[in-house]
PDB file of C-alpha atoms in Angstrom:
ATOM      1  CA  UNK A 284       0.000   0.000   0.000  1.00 36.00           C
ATOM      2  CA  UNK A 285       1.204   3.370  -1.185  1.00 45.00           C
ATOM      3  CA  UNK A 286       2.637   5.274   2.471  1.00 60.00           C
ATOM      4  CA  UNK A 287       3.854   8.173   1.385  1.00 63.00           C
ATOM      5  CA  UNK A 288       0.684  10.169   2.403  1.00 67.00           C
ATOM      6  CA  UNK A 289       1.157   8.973   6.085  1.00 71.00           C
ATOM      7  CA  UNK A 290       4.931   9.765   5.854  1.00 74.00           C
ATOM      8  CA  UNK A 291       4.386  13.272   5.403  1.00 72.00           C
ATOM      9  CA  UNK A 292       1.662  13.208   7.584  1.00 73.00           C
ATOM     10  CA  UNK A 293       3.714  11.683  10.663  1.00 73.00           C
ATOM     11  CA  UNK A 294       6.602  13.925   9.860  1.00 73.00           C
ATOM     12  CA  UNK A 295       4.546  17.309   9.928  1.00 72.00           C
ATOM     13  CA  UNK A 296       2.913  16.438  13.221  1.00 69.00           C
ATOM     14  CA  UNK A 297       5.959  15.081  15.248  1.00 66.00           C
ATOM     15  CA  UNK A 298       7.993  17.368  13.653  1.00 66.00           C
ATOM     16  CA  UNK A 299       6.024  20.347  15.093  1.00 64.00           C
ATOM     17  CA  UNK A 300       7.629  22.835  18.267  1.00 57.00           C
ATOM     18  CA  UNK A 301       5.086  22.004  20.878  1.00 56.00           C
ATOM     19  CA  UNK A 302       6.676  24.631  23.486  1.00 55.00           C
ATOM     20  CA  UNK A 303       3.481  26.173  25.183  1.00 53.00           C
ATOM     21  CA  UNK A 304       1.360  23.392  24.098  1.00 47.00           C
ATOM     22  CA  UNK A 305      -1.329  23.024  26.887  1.00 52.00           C
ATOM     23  CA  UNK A 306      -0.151  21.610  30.478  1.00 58.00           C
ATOM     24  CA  UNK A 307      -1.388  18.191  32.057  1.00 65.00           C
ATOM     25  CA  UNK A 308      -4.617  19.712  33.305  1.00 71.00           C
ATOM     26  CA  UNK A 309      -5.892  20.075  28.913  1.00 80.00           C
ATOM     27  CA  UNK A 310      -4.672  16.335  28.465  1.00 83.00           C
ATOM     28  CA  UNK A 311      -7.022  15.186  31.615  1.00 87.00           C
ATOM     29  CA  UNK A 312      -9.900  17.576  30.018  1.00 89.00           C
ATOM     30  CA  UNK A 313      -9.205  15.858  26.600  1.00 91.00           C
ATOM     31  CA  UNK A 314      -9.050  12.441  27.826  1.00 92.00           C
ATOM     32  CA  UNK A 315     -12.669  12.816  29.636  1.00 93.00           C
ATOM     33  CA  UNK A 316     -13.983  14.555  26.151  1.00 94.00           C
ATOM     34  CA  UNK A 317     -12.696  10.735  24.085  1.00 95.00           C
ATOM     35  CA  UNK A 318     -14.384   8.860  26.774  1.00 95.00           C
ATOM     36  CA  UNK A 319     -17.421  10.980  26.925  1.00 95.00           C
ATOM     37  CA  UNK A 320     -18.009   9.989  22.806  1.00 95.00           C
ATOM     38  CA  UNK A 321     -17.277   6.818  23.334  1.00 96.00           C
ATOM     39  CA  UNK A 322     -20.054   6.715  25.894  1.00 95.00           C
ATOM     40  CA  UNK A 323     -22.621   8.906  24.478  1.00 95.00           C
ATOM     41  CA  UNK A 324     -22.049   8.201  20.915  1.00 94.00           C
ATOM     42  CA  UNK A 325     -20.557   4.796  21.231  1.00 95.00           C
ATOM     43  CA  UNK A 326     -17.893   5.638  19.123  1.00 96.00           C
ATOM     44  CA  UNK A 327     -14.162   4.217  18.939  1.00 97.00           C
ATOM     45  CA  UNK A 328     -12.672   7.581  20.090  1.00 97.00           C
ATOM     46  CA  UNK A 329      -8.769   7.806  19.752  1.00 97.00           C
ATOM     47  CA  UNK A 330      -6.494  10.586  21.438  1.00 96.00           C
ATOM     48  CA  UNK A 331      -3.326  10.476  20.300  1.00 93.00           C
ATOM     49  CA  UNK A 332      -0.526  13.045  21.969  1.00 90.00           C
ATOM     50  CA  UNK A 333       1.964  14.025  19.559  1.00 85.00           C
ATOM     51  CA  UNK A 334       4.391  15.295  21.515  1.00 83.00           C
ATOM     52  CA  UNK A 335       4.651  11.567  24.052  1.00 86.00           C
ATOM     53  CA  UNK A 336       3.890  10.041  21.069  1.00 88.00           C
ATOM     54  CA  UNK A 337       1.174   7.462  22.402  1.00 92.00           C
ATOM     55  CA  UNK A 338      -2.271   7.215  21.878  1.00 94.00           C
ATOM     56  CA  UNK A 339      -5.624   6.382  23.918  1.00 95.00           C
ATOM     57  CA  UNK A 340      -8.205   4.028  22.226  1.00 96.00           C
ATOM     58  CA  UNK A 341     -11.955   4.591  24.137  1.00 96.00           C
ATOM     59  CA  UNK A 342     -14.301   1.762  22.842  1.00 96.00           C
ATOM     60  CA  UNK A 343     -17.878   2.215  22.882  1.00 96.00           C
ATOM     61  CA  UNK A 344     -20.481   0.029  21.181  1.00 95.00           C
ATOM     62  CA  UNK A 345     -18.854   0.298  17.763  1.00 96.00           C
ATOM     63  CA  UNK A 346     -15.648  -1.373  19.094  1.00 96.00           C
ATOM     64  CA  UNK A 347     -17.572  -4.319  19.993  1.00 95.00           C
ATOM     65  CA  UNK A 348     -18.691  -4.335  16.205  1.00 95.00           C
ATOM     66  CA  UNK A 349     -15.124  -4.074  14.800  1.00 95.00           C
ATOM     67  CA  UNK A 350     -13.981  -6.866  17.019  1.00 94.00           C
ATOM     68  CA  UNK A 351     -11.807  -4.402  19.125  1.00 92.00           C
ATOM     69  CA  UNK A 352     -12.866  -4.736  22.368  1.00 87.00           C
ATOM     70  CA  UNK A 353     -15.937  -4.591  25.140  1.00 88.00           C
ATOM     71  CA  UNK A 354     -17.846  -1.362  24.896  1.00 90.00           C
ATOM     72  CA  UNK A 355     -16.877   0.633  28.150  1.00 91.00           C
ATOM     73  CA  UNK A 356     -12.972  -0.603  27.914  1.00 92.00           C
ATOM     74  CA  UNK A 357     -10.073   1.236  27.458  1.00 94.00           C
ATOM     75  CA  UNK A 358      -6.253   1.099  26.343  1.00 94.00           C
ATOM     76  CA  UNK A 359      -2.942   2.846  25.332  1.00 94.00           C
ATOM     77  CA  UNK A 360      -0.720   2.253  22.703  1.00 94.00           C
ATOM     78  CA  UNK A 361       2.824   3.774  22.219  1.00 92.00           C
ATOM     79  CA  UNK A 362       1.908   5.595  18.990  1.00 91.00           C
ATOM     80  CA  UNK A 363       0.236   8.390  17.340  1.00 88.00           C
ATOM     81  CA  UNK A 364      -1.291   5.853  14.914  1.00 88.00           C
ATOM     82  CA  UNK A 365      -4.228   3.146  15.892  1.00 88.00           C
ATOM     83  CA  UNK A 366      -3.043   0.316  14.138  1.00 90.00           C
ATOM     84  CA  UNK A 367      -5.827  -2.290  14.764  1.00 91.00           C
ATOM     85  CA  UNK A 368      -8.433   0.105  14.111  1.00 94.00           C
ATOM     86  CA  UNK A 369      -6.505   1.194  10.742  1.00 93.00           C
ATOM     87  CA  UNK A 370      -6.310  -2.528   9.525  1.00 93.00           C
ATOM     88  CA  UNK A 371     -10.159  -2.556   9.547  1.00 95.00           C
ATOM     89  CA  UNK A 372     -10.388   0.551   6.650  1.00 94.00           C
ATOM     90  CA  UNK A 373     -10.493  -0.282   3.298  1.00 90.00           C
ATOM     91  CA  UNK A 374      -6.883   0.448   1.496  1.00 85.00           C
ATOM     92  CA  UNK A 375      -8.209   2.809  -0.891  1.00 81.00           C
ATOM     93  CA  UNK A 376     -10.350   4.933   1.711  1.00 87.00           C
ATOM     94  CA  UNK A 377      -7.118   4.393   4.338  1.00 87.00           C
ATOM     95  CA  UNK A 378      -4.870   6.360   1.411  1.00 81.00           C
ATOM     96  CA  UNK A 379      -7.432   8.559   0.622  1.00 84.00           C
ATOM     97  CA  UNK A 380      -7.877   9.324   4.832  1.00 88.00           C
ATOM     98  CA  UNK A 381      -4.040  10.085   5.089  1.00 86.00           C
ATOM     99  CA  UNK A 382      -4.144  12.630   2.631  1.00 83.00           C
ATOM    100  CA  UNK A 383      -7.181  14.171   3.458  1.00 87.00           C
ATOM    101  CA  UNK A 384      -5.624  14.676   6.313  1.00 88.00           C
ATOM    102  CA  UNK A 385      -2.409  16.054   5.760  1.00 85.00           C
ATOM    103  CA  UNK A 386      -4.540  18.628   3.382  1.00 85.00           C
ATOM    104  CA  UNK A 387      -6.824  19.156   6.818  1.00 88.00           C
ATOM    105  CA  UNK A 388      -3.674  19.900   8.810  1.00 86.00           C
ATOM    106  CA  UNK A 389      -2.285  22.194   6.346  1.00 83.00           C
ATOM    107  CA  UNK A 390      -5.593  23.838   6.142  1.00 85.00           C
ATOM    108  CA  UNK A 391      -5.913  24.292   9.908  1.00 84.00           C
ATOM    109  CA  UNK A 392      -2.722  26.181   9.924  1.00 80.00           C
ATOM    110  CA  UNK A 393      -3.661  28.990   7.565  1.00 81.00           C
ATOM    111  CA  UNK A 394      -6.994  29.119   9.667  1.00 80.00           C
ATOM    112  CA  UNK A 395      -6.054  29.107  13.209  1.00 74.00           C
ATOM    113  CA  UNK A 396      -9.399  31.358  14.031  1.00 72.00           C
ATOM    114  CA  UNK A 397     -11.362  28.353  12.664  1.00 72.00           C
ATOM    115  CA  UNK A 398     -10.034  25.678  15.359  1.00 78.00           C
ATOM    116  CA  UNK A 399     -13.435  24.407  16.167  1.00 85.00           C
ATOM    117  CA  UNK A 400     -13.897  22.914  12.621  1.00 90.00           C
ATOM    118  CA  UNK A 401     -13.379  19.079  11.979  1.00 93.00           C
ATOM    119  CA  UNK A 402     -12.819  16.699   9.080  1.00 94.00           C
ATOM    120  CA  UNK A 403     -15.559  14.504   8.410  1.00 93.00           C
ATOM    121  CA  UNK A 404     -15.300  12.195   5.973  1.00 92.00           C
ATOM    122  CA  UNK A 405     -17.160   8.496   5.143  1.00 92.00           C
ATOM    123  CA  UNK A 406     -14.852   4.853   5.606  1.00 93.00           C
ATOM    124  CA  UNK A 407     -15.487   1.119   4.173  1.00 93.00           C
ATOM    125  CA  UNK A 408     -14.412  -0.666   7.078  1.00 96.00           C
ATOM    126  CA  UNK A 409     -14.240  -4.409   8.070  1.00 95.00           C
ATOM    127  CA  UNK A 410     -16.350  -5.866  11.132  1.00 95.00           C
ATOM    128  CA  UNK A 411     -15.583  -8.273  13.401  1.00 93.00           C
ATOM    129  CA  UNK A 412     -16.245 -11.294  10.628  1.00 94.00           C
ATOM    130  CA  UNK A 413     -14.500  -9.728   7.858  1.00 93.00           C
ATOM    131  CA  UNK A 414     -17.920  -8.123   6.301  1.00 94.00           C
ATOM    132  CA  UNK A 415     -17.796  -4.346   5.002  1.00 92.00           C
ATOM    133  CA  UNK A 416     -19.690  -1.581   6.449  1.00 93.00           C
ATOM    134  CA  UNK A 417     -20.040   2.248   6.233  1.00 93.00           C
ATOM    135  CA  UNK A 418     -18.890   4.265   8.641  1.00 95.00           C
ATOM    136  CA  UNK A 419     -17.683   7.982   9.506  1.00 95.00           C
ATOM    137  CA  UNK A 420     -14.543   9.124  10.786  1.00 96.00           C
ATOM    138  CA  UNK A 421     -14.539  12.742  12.331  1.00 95.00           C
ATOM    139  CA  UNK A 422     -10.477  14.411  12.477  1.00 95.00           C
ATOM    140  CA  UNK A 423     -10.291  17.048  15.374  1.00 94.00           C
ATOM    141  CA  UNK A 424      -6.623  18.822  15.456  1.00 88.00           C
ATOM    142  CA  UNK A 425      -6.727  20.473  19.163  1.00 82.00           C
ATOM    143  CA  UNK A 426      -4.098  23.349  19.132  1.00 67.00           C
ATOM    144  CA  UNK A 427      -2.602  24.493  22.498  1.00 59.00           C
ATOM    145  CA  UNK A 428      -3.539  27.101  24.589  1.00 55.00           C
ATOM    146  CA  UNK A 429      -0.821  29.474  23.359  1.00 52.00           C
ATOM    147  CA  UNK A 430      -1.692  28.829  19.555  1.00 52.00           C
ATOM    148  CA  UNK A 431       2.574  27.376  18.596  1.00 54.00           C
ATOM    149  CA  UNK A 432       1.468  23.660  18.067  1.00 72.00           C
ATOM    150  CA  UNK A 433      -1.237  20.959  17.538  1.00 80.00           C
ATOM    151  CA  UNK A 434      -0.421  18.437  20.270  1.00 83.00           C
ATOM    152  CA  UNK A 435      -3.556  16.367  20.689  1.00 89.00           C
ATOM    153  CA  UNK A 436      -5.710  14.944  18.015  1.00 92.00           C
ATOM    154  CA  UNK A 437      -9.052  13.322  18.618  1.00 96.00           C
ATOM    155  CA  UNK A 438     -10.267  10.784  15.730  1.00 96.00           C
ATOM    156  CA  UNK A 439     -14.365   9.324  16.498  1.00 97.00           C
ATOM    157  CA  UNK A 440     -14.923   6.333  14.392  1.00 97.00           C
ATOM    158  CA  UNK A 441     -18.765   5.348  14.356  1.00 95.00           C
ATOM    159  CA  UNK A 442     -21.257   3.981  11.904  1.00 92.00           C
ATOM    160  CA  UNK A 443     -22.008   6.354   9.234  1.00 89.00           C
ATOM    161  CA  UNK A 444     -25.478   7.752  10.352  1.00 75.00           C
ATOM    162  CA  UNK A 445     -24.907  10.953   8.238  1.00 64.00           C
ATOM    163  CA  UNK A 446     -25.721  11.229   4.374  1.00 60.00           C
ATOM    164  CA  UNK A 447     -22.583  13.053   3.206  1.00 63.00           C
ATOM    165  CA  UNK A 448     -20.813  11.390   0.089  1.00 64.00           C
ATOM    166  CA  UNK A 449     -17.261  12.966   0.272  1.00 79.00           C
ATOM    167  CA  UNK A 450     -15.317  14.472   3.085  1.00 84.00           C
ATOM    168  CA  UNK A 451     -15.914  18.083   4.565  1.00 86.00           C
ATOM    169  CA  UNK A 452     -15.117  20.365   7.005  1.00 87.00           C
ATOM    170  CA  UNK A 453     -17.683  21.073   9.581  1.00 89.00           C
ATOM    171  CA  UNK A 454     -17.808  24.313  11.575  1.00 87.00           C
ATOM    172  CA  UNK A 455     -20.225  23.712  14.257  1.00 86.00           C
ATOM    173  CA  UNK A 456     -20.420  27.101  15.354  1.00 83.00           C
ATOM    174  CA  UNK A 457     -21.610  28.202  11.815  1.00 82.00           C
ATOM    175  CA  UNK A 458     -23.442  24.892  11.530  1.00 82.00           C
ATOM    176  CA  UNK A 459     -22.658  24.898   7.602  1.00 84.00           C
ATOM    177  CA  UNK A 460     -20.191  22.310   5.952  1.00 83.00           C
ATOM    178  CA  UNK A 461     -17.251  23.052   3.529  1.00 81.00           C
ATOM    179  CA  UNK A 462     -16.408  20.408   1.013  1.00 78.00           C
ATOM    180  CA  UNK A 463     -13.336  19.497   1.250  1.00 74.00           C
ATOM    181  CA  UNK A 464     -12.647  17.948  -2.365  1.00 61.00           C
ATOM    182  CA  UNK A 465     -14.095  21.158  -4.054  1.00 43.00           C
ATOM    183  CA  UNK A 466     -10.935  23.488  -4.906  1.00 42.00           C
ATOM    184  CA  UNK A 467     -11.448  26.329  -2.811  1.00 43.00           C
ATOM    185  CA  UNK A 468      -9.678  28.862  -1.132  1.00 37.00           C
ATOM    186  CA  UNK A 469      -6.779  26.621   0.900  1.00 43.00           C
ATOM    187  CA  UNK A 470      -5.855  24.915  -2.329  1.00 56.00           C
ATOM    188  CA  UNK A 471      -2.556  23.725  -1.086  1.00 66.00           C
ATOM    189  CA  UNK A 472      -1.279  25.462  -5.717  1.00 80.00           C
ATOM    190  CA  UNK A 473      -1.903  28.293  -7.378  1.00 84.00           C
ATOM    191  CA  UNK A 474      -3.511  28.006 -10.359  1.00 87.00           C
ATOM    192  CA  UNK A 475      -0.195  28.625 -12.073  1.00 92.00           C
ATOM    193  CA  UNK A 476       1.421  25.952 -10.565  1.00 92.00           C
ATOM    194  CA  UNK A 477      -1.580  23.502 -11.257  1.00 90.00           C
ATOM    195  CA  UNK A 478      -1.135  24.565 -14.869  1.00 93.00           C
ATOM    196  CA  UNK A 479       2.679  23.775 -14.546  1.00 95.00           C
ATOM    197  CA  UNK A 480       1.798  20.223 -12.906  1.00 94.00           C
ATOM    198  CA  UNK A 481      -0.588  18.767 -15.018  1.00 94.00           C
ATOM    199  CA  UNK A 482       1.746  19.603 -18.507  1.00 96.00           C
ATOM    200  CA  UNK A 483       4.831  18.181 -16.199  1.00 95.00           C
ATOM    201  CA  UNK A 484       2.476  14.933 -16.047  1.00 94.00           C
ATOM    202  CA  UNK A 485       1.535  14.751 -19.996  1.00 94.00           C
ATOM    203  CA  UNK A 486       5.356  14.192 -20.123  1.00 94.00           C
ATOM    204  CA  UNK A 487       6.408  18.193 -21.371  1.00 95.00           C
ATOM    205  CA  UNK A 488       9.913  18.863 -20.645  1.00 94.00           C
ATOM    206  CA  UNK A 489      10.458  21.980 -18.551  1.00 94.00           C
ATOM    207  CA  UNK A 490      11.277  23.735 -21.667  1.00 95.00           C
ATOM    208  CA  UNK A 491       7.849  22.644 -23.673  1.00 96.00           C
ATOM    209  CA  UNK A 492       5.833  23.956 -20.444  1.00 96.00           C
ATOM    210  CA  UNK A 493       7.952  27.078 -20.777  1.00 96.00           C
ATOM    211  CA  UNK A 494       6.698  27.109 -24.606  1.00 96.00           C
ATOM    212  CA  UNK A 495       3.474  26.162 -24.404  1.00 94.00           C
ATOM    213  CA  UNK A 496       2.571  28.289 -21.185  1.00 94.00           C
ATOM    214  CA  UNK A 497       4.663  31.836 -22.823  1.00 94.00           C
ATOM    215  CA  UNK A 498       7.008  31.908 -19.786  1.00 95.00           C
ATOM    216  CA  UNK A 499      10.879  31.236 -19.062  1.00 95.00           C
ATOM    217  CA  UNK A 500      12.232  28.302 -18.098  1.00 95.00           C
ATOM    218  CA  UNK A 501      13.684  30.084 -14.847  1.00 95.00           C
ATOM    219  CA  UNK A 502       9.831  30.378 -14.159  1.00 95.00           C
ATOM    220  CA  UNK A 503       9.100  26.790 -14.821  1.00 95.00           C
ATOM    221  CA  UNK A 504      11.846  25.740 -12.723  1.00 94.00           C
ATOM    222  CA  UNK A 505      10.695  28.096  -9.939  1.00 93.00           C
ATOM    223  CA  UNK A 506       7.046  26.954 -10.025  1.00 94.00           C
ATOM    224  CA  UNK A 507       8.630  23.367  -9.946  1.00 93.00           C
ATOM    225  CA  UNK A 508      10.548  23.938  -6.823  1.00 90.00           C
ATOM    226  CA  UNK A 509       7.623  25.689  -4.810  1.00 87.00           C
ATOM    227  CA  UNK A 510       5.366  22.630  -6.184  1.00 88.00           C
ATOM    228  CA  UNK A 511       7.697  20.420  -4.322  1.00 84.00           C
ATOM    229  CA  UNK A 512       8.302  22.242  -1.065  1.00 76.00           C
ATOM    230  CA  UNK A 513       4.118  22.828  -1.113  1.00 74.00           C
ATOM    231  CA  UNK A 514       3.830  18.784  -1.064  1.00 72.00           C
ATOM    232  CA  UNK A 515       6.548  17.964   0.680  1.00 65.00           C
ATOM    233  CA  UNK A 516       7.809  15.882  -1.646  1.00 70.00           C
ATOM    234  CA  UNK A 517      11.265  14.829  -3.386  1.00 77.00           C
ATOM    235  CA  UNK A 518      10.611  14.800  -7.103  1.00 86.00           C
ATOM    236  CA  UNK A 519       7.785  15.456  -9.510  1.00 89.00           C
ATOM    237  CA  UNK A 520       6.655  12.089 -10.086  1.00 88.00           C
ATOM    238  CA  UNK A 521       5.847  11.968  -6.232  1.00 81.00           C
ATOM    239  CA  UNK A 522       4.211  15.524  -6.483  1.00 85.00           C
ATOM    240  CA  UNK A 523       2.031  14.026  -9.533  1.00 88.00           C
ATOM    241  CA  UNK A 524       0.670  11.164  -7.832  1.00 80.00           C
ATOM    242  CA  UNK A 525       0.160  12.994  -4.578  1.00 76.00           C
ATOM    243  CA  UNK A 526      -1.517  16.180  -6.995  1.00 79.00           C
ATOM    244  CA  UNK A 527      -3.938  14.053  -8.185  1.00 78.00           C
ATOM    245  CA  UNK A 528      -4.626  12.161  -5.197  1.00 68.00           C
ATOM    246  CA  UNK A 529      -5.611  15.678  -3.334  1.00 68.00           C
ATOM    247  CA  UNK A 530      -7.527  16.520  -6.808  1.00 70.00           C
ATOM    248  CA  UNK A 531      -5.454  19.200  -7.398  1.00 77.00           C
ATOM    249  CA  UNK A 532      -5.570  18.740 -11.166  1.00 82.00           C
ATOM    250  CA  UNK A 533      -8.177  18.490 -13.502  1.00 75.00           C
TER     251      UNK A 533
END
């Protein structure tokens, strides 16, 4: 299975300064919040730290049907990543989850006022005797009290009770929903640099693009290097493939 969405993923989270971060007292009050969904909602509720690297699984009633444990139980694992309830997701929606979100994080960052919203998206996952079901994951990045980090996030996996087809963001102050596939105004390119991209895919040469788009190549080669930095990637066969994965090209 393709990783290199979770790669980046992992390395932009752990990676992070998380001086000023929240003290012990916010990682109590978030721990009672993932046991208070699992409860109420009967949801598998994870809480993974960044910074100690380690997460907490809460099983409600929806564990029990996933074959992860007795509704009510509870149980750490050393890290950020909840392996035995990631098995259970389809491969294709488990890619598609790691880059949605990476793009989530990213998006969170150039909206720090907006750090109620959540990423909502629906999963094919496996139950307890191998059969598929829908269900809906909901991403909360919780930023410290002084704004320099995201140290906690909170992931609710529960059957999908909701009738949305593709991810969004929720704000649930505004109670209104953003989709999240539709290119909007955190497109991760320019429109420039999507135009560069998707000739750099056909197989164009930087010089062709240069041609075909009435630019220099010094341009081209510009755009190319802010594409890469932008994805976090090492070459442009890796920022194709990870493009068209976010549906940043047409």
């Amino acid at each position: 299975m393709e990783r290199e969405a979770e790669r980046q993923l992992n390395e932009e989270l752990l990676r992070q300064s998380f001086y000023g971060t929240g003290e012990e007292c916010a990682a109590e009050e978030h721990r009672r919040t993932a046991l208070c969904y699992a409860r109420t909602e009967g949801a598998v509720a994870v809480l993974s730290d960044l910074r100690e690297q380690r997460s907490l699984v809460c099983c409600g009633g929806f564990a029990e049907r996933l074959g992860l444990g007795l509704s009510g139980g509870s149980y750490v694992v050393g890290s950020i990543w909840e392996e035995e309830v990631l098995r259970r997701i389809h491969p294709e929606d488990l890619q598609r989850k790691y880059l949605l979100e990476l793009r989530f994080l990213r998006w969170m960052r150039q909206h720090p006022a907006r750090c109620d919203c959540y990423l909502c998206e629906p999963l094919r996952m496996s139950d307890a005797a191998g059969a598929s079901l829908d269900a809906l994951h909901r991403m909360f990045y919780l930023a410290g009290d002084a704004g320099e980090g995201i140290r906690w996030a909170l992931c609710l996996y529960g059957p999908r009770s909701l009738e949305t087809a593709d991810a969004v963001i929720v704000d649930p102050l505004a109670g209104s929903a953003l989709p999240f596939d539709t290119p909007s105004g955190e497109t991760l390119l320019s429109e420039r640099e999507r135009e560069v991209l998707g000739w750099i895919e056909q197989g164009l040469t930087s010089k062709q693009v240069a041609e075909r788009l009435a630019i220099s190549v010094h341009t081209v080669s510009r755009h190319r290097q802010n594409i890469l930095g932008k994805l976090r990637v090492g070459n442009v066969v890796e920022a194709c493939r990870i493009a068209r994965n976010l549906k940043l090209l047409p």
